[in-house]
Amino acid sequence: KLEYAIWLYLRCKNNLNSLMTRLSVNINKIATLRNSRGGNNPDLLKVAMDCERFGAEGITVHPRPDERHIRYQDVYDLTKIVTTEFNIEGNPKEQKFVDLVLATKPHQVTLVPDVLNQLTSDHGWDTIHEQDYLKEIIAVFKNAGMRVSIFVDPSIEMIQAAATAGTDRIELYTESYAKEFAKGKKEEAIAPYISAAAEATKLGLGINAGHDLDRFNLQYLIANIPTIEEVSIGHALITDALYLGLENTIQLYKRALEVK
């Protein structure tokens, strides 16, 4: 913990701007709404451009084999118009996903261990059991010039094995944090994530975070772990936008990311 505190102090002292966490907006829910009626309303590409115009520093999509929200063609189309950072999430055990990522070459690919027809992501990689596989597939994407992030639970052992697998970053799976935070157990909620982030930093891994983050629990997360480089948020942000407007919502989330 002392080593982490010293590192964090030096980073703050040398470059405060480097601590700003980036907001990547997951637009899956926009695609879900569009697909529910067919046609192109809402226009997914326009929403992506508007998110960037309103201040988002990245666009995230998570195509699934059944294309129930993001279609594979959407990814090709978004590649042409996203001007910030493009992040594609998915399960690399699906060859269709691997082919799509290699063809479109996003800035970052986030590997998620979803099963077929899974409603939403609900666990991180077992980086110990899957070590050999992860080494192989991570190398495929890195050799193609992409940054690789892998979805992990806040477990020291899993983060250590993520590092030996060769990933550039981890994405901390934050569902358990969000659930405990909602119960009023802030300190208990954040504790394993602080330890996990410290270990990742010690091992030289970048840190992302995502799942069930919202404008209420986000600021506490970042205040305690300002080394998180990027959060990807979709469901809560799009839900808020229904009431608050997309531009206003993005600005509210960006304010929640400011280190106080």
PDB file of C-alpha atoms in Angstrom:
ATOM      1  CA  LYS A   1       0.000   0.000   0.000  1.00  0.00           C
ATOM      2  CA  LEU A   2       2.877   2.393   0.792  1.00  0.00           C
ATOM      3  CA  GLU A   3       4.470   1.779  -2.612  1.00  0.00           C
ATOM      4  CA  TYR A   4       1.153   2.518  -4.293  1.00  0.00           C
ATOM      5  CA  ALA A   5       0.701   5.728  -2.279  1.00  0.00           C
ATOM      6  CA  ILE A   6       4.181   6.954  -3.230  1.00  0.00           C
ATOM      7  CA  TRP A   7       3.594   6.136  -6.889  1.00  0.00           C
ATOM      8  CA  LEU A   8       0.270   7.932  -6.859  1.00  0.00           C
ATOM      9  CA  TYR A   9       1.780  11.017  -5.189  1.00  0.00           C
ATOM     10  CA  LEU A  10       4.553  11.241  -7.771  1.00  0.00           C
ATOM     11  CA  ARG A  11       2.107  10.810 -10.616  1.00  0.00           C
ATOM     12  CA  CYS A  12      -0.091  13.576  -9.250  1.00  0.00           C
ATOM     13  CA  LYS A  13       2.883  15.851  -8.762  1.00  0.00           C
ATOM     14  CA  ASN A  14       4.366  15.268 -12.189  1.00  0.00           C
ATOM     15  CA  ASN A  15       1.255  15.278 -14.340  1.00  0.00           C
ATOM     16  CA  LEU A  16      -2.147  15.968 -12.875  1.00  0.00           C
ATOM     17  CA  ASN A  17      -3.846  15.777 -16.242  1.00  0.00           C
ATOM     18  CA  SER A  18      -2.750  12.171 -16.698  1.00  0.00           C
ATOM     19  CA  LEU A  19      -5.022  11.229 -13.816  1.00  0.00           C
ATOM     20  CA  MET A  20      -8.204  12.282 -15.564  1.00  0.00           C
ATOM     21  CA  THR A  21     -10.375   9.247 -16.175  1.00  0.00           C
ATOM     22  CA  ARG A  22     -11.819   9.020 -19.680  1.00  0.00           C
ATOM     23  CA  LEU A  23     -15.500   8.384 -20.325  1.00  0.00           C
ATOM     24  CA  SER A  24     -16.345   5.878 -23.046  1.00  0.00           C
ATOM     25  CA  VAL A  25     -20.050   5.656 -23.814  1.00  0.00           C
ATOM     26  CA  ASN A  26     -21.403   2.195 -24.560  1.00  0.00           C
ATOM     27  CA  ILE A  27     -24.092   2.628 -27.231  1.00  0.00           C
ATOM     28  CA  ASN A  28     -25.506  -0.908 -27.194  1.00  0.00           C
ATOM     29  CA  LYS A  29     -28.825   0.299 -25.759  1.00  0.00           C
ATOM     30  CA  ILE A  30     -29.249   2.754 -28.636  1.00  0.00           C
ATOM     31  CA  ALA A  31     -28.918  -0.179 -31.029  1.00  0.00           C
ATOM     32  CA  THR A  32     -31.452  -2.171 -28.991  1.00  0.00           C
ATOM     33  CA  LEU A  33     -33.988   0.632 -29.348  1.00  0.00           C
ATOM     34  CA  ARG A  34     -33.325   0.946 -33.075  1.00  0.00           C
ATOM     35  CA  ASN A  35     -33.659  -2.790 -33.651  1.00  0.00           C
ATOM     36  CA  SER A  36     -36.969  -2.970 -31.792  1.00  0.00           C
ATOM     37  CA  ARG A  37     -38.738  -1.239 -34.675  1.00  0.00           C
ATOM     38  CA  GLY A  38     -36.418  -1.869 -37.602  1.00  0.00           C
ATOM     39  CA  GLY A  39     -35.217   0.970 -39.770  1.00  0.00           C
ATOM     40  CA  ASN A  40     -32.643   3.440 -38.534  1.00  0.00           C
ATOM     41  CA  ASN A  41     -34.332   5.407 -35.770  1.00  0.00           C
ATOM     42  CA  PRO A  42     -32.514   6.289 -33.606  1.00  0.00           C
ATOM     43  CA  ASP A  43     -29.530   6.692 -35.883  1.00  0.00           C
ATOM     44  CA  LEU A  44     -26.681   4.858 -34.144  1.00  0.00           C
ATOM     45  CA  LEU A  45     -23.939   6.688 -36.016  1.00  0.00           C
ATOM     46  CA  LYS A  46     -25.394  10.096 -35.243  1.00  0.00           C
ATOM     47  CA  VAL A  47     -25.701   9.195 -31.558  1.00  0.00           C
ATOM     48  CA  ALA A  48     -22.048   8.131 -31.514  1.00  0.00           C
ATOM     49  CA  MET A  49     -20.979  11.410 -33.130  1.00  0.00           C
ATOM     50  CA  ASP A  50     -23.171  13.386 -30.738  1.00  0.00           C
ATOM     51  CA  CYS A  51     -21.692  11.585 -27.725  1.00  0.00           C
ATOM     52  CA  GLU A  52     -18.256  12.690 -28.878  1.00  0.00           C
ATOM     53  CA  ARG A  53     -19.496  16.201 -29.583  1.00  0.00           C
ATOM     54  CA  PHE A  54     -20.968  16.391 -26.073  1.00  0.00           C
ATOM     55  CA  GLY A  55     -17.655  15.427 -24.476  1.00  0.00           C
ATOM     56  CA  ALA A  56     -17.308  11.625 -24.448  1.00  0.00           C
ATOM     57  CA  GLU A  57     -13.717  10.547 -24.964  1.00  0.00           C
ATOM     58  CA  GLY A  58     -14.577   7.171 -26.402  1.00  0.00           C
ATOM     59  CA  ILE A  59     -17.263   4.942 -27.898  1.00  0.00           C
ATOM     60  CA  THR A  60     -17.739   1.343 -26.773  1.00  0.00           C
ATOM     61  CA  VAL A  61     -19.728  -1.429 -28.436  1.00  0.00           C
ATOM     62  CA  HIS A  62     -20.223  -5.063 -27.458  1.00  0.00           C
ATOM     63  CA  PRO A  63     -21.480  -7.029 -30.475  1.00  0.00           C
ATOM     64  CA  ARG A  64     -22.868 -10.490 -29.726  1.00  0.00           C
ATOM     65  CA  PRO A  65     -23.301 -13.395 -32.141  1.00  0.00           C
ATOM     66  CA  ASP A  66     -27.092 -12.970 -32.366  1.00  0.00           C
ATOM     67  CA  GLU A  67     -26.655  -9.233 -33.139  1.00  0.00           C
ATOM     68  CA  ARG A  68     -29.565  -8.422 -30.833  1.00  0.00           C
ATOM     69  CA  HIS A  69     -28.225  -4.894 -30.362  1.00  0.00           C
ATOM     70  CA  ILE A  70     -24.966  -3.939 -32.093  1.00  0.00           C
ATOM     71  CA  ARG A  71     -24.794  -5.487 -35.549  1.00  0.00           C
ATOM     72  CA  TYR A  72     -21.488  -6.447 -37.053  1.00  0.00           C
ATOM     73  CA  GLN A  73     -22.084  -3.966 -39.874  1.00  0.00           C
ATOM     74  CA  ASP A  74     -22.466  -1.256 -37.216  1.00  0.00           C
ATOM     75  CA  VAL A  75     -18.877  -1.887 -36.162  1.00  0.00           C
ATOM     76  CA  TYR A  76     -17.595  -1.394 -39.708  1.00  0.00           C
ATOM     77  CA  ASP A  77     -19.654   1.799 -40.023  1.00  0.00           C
ATOM     78  CA  LEU A  78     -18.534   3.168 -36.648  1.00  0.00           C
ATOM     79  CA  THR A  79     -14.889   2.544 -37.517  1.00  0.00           C
ATOM     80  CA  LYS A  80     -15.239   5.160 -40.251  1.00  0.00           C
ATOM     81  CA  ILE A  81     -16.721   7.919 -38.095  1.00  0.00           C
ATOM     82  CA  VAL A  82     -15.473   7.565 -34.493  1.00  0.00           C
ATOM     83  CA  THR A  83     -12.875  10.282 -33.925  1.00  0.00           C
ATOM     84  CA  THR A  84     -12.112   9.609 -30.253  1.00  0.00           C
ATOM     85  CA  GLU A  85     -11.214   6.125 -28.988  1.00  0.00           C
ATOM     86  CA  PHE A  86     -13.083   3.117 -30.312  1.00  0.00           C
ATOM     87  CA  ASN A  87     -13.370   0.149 -27.932  1.00  0.00           C
ATOM     88  CA  ILE A  88     -14.861  -3.180 -29.002  1.00  0.00           C
ATOM     89  CA  GLU A  89     -15.832  -5.685 -26.297  1.00  0.00           C
ATOM     90  CA  GLY A  90     -16.588  -9.335 -26.806  1.00  0.00           C
ATOM     91  CA  ASN A  91     -15.740 -12.978 -26.368  1.00  0.00           C
ATOM     92  CA  PRO A  92     -12.654 -13.945 -28.399  1.00  0.00           C
ATOM     93  CA  LYS A  93     -13.687 -17.607 -28.304  1.00  0.00           C
ATOM     94  CA  GLU A  94     -16.182 -16.648 -31.001  1.00  0.00           C
ATOM     95  CA  GLN A  95     -14.183 -16.640 -34.232  1.00  0.00           C
ATOM     96  CA  LYS A  96     -16.652 -14.212 -35.790  1.00  0.00           C
ATOM     97  CA  PHE A  97     -15.696 -11.673 -33.117  1.00  0.00           C
ATOM     98  CA  VAL A  98     -11.959 -12.191 -33.658  1.00  0.00           C
ATOM     99  CA  ASP A  99     -12.367 -11.730 -37.413  1.00  0.00           C
ATOM    100  CA  LEU A 100     -14.395  -8.558 -36.886  1.00  0.00           C
ATOM    101  CA  VAL A 101     -11.806  -7.003 -34.572  1.00  0.00           C
ATOM    102  CA  LEU A 102      -8.889  -7.864 -36.838  1.00  0.00           C
ATOM    103  CA  ALA A 103     -10.741  -6.392 -39.811  1.00  0.00           C
ATOM    104  CA  THR A 104     -11.690  -3.119 -38.098  1.00  0.00           C
ATOM    105  CA  LYS A 105      -8.660  -2.620 -35.783  1.00  0.00           C
ATOM    106  CA  PRO A 106     -10.167  -0.504 -32.979  1.00  0.00           C
ATOM    107  CA  HIS A 107      -7.916   1.408 -30.606  1.00  0.00           C
ATOM    108  CA  GLN A 108      -8.734  -1.108 -27.887  1.00  0.00           C
ATOM    109  CA  VAL A 109     -10.249  -4.571 -27.734  1.00  0.00           C
ATOM    110  CA  THR A 110     -11.703  -5.674 -24.399  1.00  0.00           C
ATOM    111  CA  LEU A 111     -11.926  -9.435 -23.968  1.00  0.00           C
ATOM    112  CA  VAL A 112     -14.979 -10.625 -22.019  1.00  0.00           C
ATOM    113  CA  PRO A 113     -15.717 -14.283 -21.116  1.00  0.00           C
ATOM    114  CA  ASP A 114     -19.396 -14.251 -22.088  1.00  0.00           C
ATOM    115  CA  VAL A 115     -21.209 -17.422 -22.998  1.00  0.00           C
ATOM    116  CA  LEU A 116     -23.513 -17.673 -26.003  1.00  0.00           C
ATOM    117  CA  ASN A 117     -26.843 -15.840 -25.530  1.00  0.00           C
ATOM    118  CA  GLN A 118     -25.741 -14.351 -22.191  1.00  0.00           C
ATOM    119  CA  LEU A 119     -27.955 -11.396 -21.263  1.00  0.00           C
ATOM    120  CA  THR A 120     -25.074  -9.274 -19.961  1.00  0.00           C
ATOM    121  CA  SER A 121     -21.538  -9.789 -18.705  1.00  0.00           C
ATOM    122  CA  ASP A 122     -21.490 -11.199 -15.184  1.00  0.00           C
ATOM    123  CA  HIS A 123     -17.949 -12.358 -14.368  1.00  0.00           C
ATOM    124  CA  GLY A 124     -14.314 -11.820 -15.174  1.00  0.00           C
ATOM    125  CA  TRP A 125     -11.799 -14.221 -16.714  1.00  0.00           C
ATOM    126  CA  ASP A 126     -10.310 -17.058 -14.733  1.00  0.00           C
ATOM    127  CA  THR A 127      -6.869 -15.877 -15.806  1.00  0.00           C
ATOM    128  CA  ILE A 128      -5.147 -18.773 -14.053  1.00  0.00           C
ATOM    129  CA  HIS A 129      -7.105 -21.577 -15.691  1.00  0.00           C
ATOM    130  CA  GLU A 130      -7.233 -19.742 -19.022  1.00  0.00           C
ATOM    131  CA  GLN A 131      -3.605 -18.579 -18.911  1.00  0.00           C
ATOM    132  CA  ASP A 132      -2.355 -20.401 -22.011  1.00  0.00           C
ATOM    133  CA  TYR A 133      -5.390 -19.430 -24.078  1.00  0.00           C
ATOM    134  CA  LEU A 134      -5.195 -15.781 -23.013  1.00  0.00           C
ATOM    135  CA  LYS A 135      -1.484 -15.551 -23.827  1.00  0.00           C
ATOM    136  CA  GLU A 136      -2.222 -16.798 -27.330  1.00  0.00           C
ATOM    137  CA  ILE A 137      -5.241 -14.629 -28.110  1.00  0.00           C
ATOM    138  CA  ILE A 138      -3.847 -11.473 -26.506  1.00  0.00           C
ATOM    139  CA  ALA A 139      -0.763 -11.823 -28.700  1.00  0.00           C
ATOM    140  CA  VAL A 140      -2.978 -12.065 -31.795  1.00  0.00           C
ATOM    141  CA  PHE A 141      -4.537  -8.666 -31.123  1.00  0.00           C
ATOM    142  CA  LYS A 142      -1.367  -6.976 -29.882  1.00  0.00           C
ATOM    143  CA  ASN A 143       0.543  -8.131 -32.959  1.00  0.00           C
ATOM    144  CA  ALA A 144      -2.186  -6.467 -35.033  1.00  0.00           C
ATOM    145  CA  GLY A 145      -1.441  -3.163 -33.288  1.00  0.00           C
ATOM    146  CA  MET A 146      -4.295  -2.954 -30.786  1.00  0.00           C
ATOM    147  CA  ARG A 147      -4.286  -2.306 -27.071  1.00  0.00           C
ATOM    148  CA  VAL A 148      -5.781  -5.241 -25.186  1.00  0.00           C
ATOM    149  CA  SER A 149      -7.822  -5.079 -21.993  1.00  0.00           C
ATOM    150  CA  ILE A 150      -9.336  -8.094 -20.245  1.00  0.00           C
ATOM    151  CA  PHE A 151     -12.346  -8.237 -17.941  1.00  0.00           C
ATOM    152  CA  VAL A 152     -11.383  -9.372 -14.413  1.00  0.00           C
ATOM    153  CA  ASP A 153     -12.884  -9.579 -10.955  1.00  0.00           C
ATOM    154  CA  PRO A 154     -11.108  -7.648  -8.155  1.00  0.00           C
ATOM    155  CA  SER A 155      -8.921 -10.612  -7.226  1.00  0.00           C
ATOM    156  CA  ILE A 156      -5.188 -10.257  -6.615  1.00  0.00           C
ATOM    157  CA  GLU A 157      -4.484 -13.723  -8.011  1.00  0.00           C
ATOM    158  CA  MET A 158      -6.501 -13.085 -11.174  1.00  0.00           C
ATOM    159  CA  ILE A 159      -4.755  -9.756 -11.748  1.00  0.00           C
ATOM    160  CA  GLN A 160      -1.333 -11.315 -11.297  1.00  0.00           C
ATOM    161  CA  ALA A 161      -2.212 -13.969 -13.863  1.00  0.00           C
ATOM    162  CA  ALA A 162      -3.616 -11.295 -16.183  1.00  0.00           C
ATOM    163  CA  ALA A 163      -0.212  -9.619 -16.137  1.00  0.00           C
ATOM    164  CA  THR A 164       1.636 -12.823 -17.038  1.00  0.00           C
ATOM    165  CA  ALA A 165      -0.862 -13.395 -19.864  1.00  0.00           C
ATOM    166  CA  GLY A 166       0.474 -10.235 -21.490  1.00  0.00           C
ATOM    167  CA  THR A 167      -2.522  -7.884 -21.435  1.00  0.00           C
ATOM    168  CA  ASP A 168      -1.984  -4.123 -21.554  1.00  0.00           C
ATOM    169  CA  ARG A 169      -4.879  -3.320 -19.253  1.00  0.00           C
ATOM    170  CA  ILE A 170      -7.474  -4.925 -17.059  1.00  0.00           C
ATOM    171  CA  GLU A 171     -11.092  -3.839 -16.824  1.00  0.00           C
ATOM    172  CA  LEU A 172     -12.313  -4.211 -13.273  1.00  0.00           C
ATOM    173  CA  TYR A 173     -15.775  -5.781 -13.260  1.00  0.00           C
ATOM    174  CA  THR A 174     -17.659  -3.450 -10.919  1.00  0.00           C
ATOM    175  CA  GLU A 175     -21.039  -5.121 -10.395  1.00  0.00           C
ATOM    176  CA  SER A 176     -20.237  -6.174  -6.814  1.00  0.00           C
ATOM    177  CA  TYR A 177     -19.010  -2.648  -6.055  1.00  0.00           C
ATOM    178  CA  ALA A 178     -22.254  -1.156  -7.376  1.00  0.00           C
ATOM    179  CA  LYS A 179     -24.454  -3.562  -5.424  1.00  0.00           C
ATOM    180  CA  GLU A 180     -22.714  -2.963  -2.090  1.00  0.00           C
ATOM    181  CA  PHE A 181     -22.592   0.780  -2.710  1.00  0.00           C
ATOM    182  CA  ALA A 182     -26.362   0.794  -3.257  1.00  0.00           C
ATOM    183  CA  LYS A 183     -26.782  -0.851   0.149  1.00  0.00           C
ATOM    184  CA  GLY A 184     -24.851   1.994   1.786  1.00  0.00           C
ATOM    185  CA  LYS A 185     -21.727  -0.116   2.364  1.00  0.00           C
ATOM    186  CA  LYS A 186     -19.296   2.193   0.586  1.00  0.00           C
ATOM    187  CA  GLU A 187     -16.126   1.198   2.421  1.00  0.00           C
ATOM    188  CA  GLU A 188     -16.813  -2.516   2.072  1.00  0.00           C
ATOM    189  CA  ALA A 189     -17.703  -2.025  -1.575  1.00  0.00           C
ATOM    190  CA  ILE A 190     -14.521  -0.213  -2.529  1.00  0.00           C
ATOM    191  CA  ALA A 191     -11.971  -2.112  -0.432  1.00  0.00           C
ATOM    192  CA  PRO A 192     -11.247  -5.053  -2.778  1.00  0.00           C
ATOM    193  CA  TYR A 193     -11.040  -2.694  -5.742  1.00  0.00           C
ATOM    194  CA  ILE A 194      -8.453  -0.487  -4.051  1.00  0.00           C
ATOM    195  CA  SER A 195      -6.312  -3.558  -3.387  1.00  0.00           C
ATOM    196  CA  ALA A 196      -6.828  -4.831  -6.925  1.00  0.00           C
ATOM    197  CA  ALA A 197      -5.897  -1.478  -8.451  1.00  0.00           C
ATOM    198  CA  ALA A 198      -2.758  -1.258  -6.315  1.00  0.00           C
ATOM    199  CA  GLU A 199      -1.667  -4.698  -7.501  1.00  0.00           C
ATOM    200  CA  ALA A 200      -2.383  -3.854 -11.143  1.00  0.00           C
ATOM    201  CA  THR A 201      -0.366  -0.661 -10.866  1.00  0.00           C
ATOM    202  CA  LYS A 202       2.528  -2.503  -9.245  1.00  0.00           C
ATOM    203  CA  LEU A 203       2.510  -4.947 -12.163  1.00  0.00           C
ATOM    204  CA  GLY A 204       2.467  -2.168 -14.751  1.00  0.00           C
ATOM    205  CA  LEU A 205      -1.075  -2.756 -15.977  1.00  0.00           C
ATOM    206  CA  GLY A 206      -3.427   0.019 -17.033  1.00  0.00           C
ATOM    207  CA  ILE A 207      -6.802   0.021 -15.301  1.00  0.00           C
ATOM    208  CA  ASN A 208     -10.267   0.383 -16.808  1.00  0.00           C
ATOM    209  CA  ALA A 209     -13.574  -0.203 -15.042  1.00  0.00           C
ATOM    210  CA  GLY A 210     -17.126  -0.987 -16.033  1.00  0.00           C
ATOM    211  CA  HIS A 211     -20.499  -2.594 -15.323  1.00  0.00           C
ATOM    212  CA  ASP A 212     -23.343  -1.095 -13.288  1.00  0.00           C
ATOM    213  CA  LEU A 213     -21.524   2.198 -12.835  1.00  0.00           C
ATOM    214  CA  ASP A 214     -23.804   5.234 -12.652  1.00  0.00           C
ATOM    215  CA  ARG A 215     -23.700   8.912 -11.756  1.00  0.00           C
ATOM    216  CA  PHE A 216     -24.257   8.093  -8.081  1.00  0.00           C
ATOM    217  CA  ASN A 217     -21.506   5.524  -7.480  1.00  0.00           C
ATOM    218  CA  LEU A 218     -18.971   6.752 -10.035  1.00  0.00           C
ATOM    219  CA  GLN A 219     -17.462   9.656  -8.125  1.00  0.00           C
ATOM    220  CA  TYR A 220     -16.707   7.581  -5.022  1.00  0.00           C
ATOM    221  CA  LEU A 221     -14.988   4.953  -7.172  1.00  0.00           C
ATOM    222  CA  ILE A 222     -12.752   7.491  -8.900  1.00  0.00           C
ATOM    223  CA  ALA A 223     -12.029   9.432  -5.707  1.00  0.00           C
ATOM    224  CA  ASN A 224     -10.647   6.248  -4.167  1.00  0.00           C
ATOM    225  CA  ILE A 225      -8.982   4.880  -7.309  1.00  0.00           C
ATOM    226  CA  PRO A 226      -7.933   7.887  -9.417  1.00  0.00           C
ATOM    227  CA  THR A 227      -5.583   5.657 -11.435  1.00  0.00           C
ATOM    228  CA  ILE A 228      -8.536   4.246 -13.368  1.00  0.00           C
ATOM    229  CA  GLU A 229      -7.814   5.379 -16.912  1.00  0.00           C
ATOM    230  CA  GLU A 230     -11.186   4.714 -18.504  1.00  0.00           C
ATOM    231  CA  VAL A 231     -14.739   3.780 -17.617  1.00  0.00           C
ATOM    232  CA  SER A 232     -17.208   2.435 -20.164  1.00  0.00           C
ATOM    233  CA  ILE A 233     -20.823   3.094 -19.249  1.00  0.00           C
ATOM    234  CA  GLY A 234     -23.943   2.327 -21.215  1.00  0.00           C
ATOM    235  CA  HIS A 235     -27.148   1.232 -19.517  1.00  0.00           C
ATOM    236  CA  ALA A 236     -27.245   3.797 -16.701  1.00  0.00           C
ATOM    237  CA  LEU A 237     -26.048   6.654 -18.894  1.00  0.00           C
ATOM    238  CA  ILE A 238     -28.600   6.019 -21.633  1.00  0.00           C
ATOM    239  CA  THR A 239     -31.345   5.625 -19.017  1.00  0.00           C
ATOM    240  CA  ASP A 240     -30.393   8.974 -17.460  1.00  0.00           C
ATOM    241  CA  ALA A 241     -30.394  10.561 -20.896  1.00  0.00           C
ATOM    242  CA  LEU A 242     -34.105   9.739 -21.294  1.00  0.00           C
ATOM    243  CA  TYR A 243     -34.855  12.136 -18.446  1.00  0.00           C
ATOM    244  CA  LEU A 244     -31.927  14.538 -18.494  1.00  0.00           C
ATOM    245  CA  GLY A 245     -30.942  14.713 -22.157  1.00  0.00           C
ATOM    246  CA  LEU A 246     -27.856  13.168 -23.698  1.00  0.00           C
ATOM    247  CA  GLU A 247     -25.606  16.222 -23.622  1.00  0.00           C
ATOM    248  CA  ASN A 248     -26.442  17.088 -20.025  1.00  0.00           C
ATOM    249  CA  THR A 249     -26.020  13.460 -18.940  1.00  0.00           C
ATOM    250  CA  ILE A 250     -22.573  13.134 -20.495  1.00  0.00           C
ATOM    251  CA  GLN A 251     -21.485  16.322 -18.758  1.00  0.00           C
ATOM    252  CA  LEU A 252     -22.807  15.031 -15.414  1.00  0.00           C
ATOM    253  CA  TYR A 253     -20.817  11.821 -15.807  1.00  0.00           C
ATOM    254  CA  LYS A 254     -17.690  13.722 -16.780  1.00  0.00           C
ATOM    255  CA  ARG A 255     -18.035  15.861 -13.654  1.00  0.00           C
ATOM    256  CA  ALA A 256     -18.342  12.713 -11.564  1.00  0.00           C
ATOM    257  CA  LEU A 257     -14.982  11.619 -12.993  1.00  0.00           C
ATOM    258  CA  GLU A 258     -13.142  14.693 -11.732  1.00  0.00           C
ATOM    259  CA  VAL A 259     -10.742  13.950  -8.881  1.00  0.00           C
ATOM    260  CA  LYS A 260     -11.725  16.184  -5.972  1.00  0.00           C
TER     261      LYS A 260
END
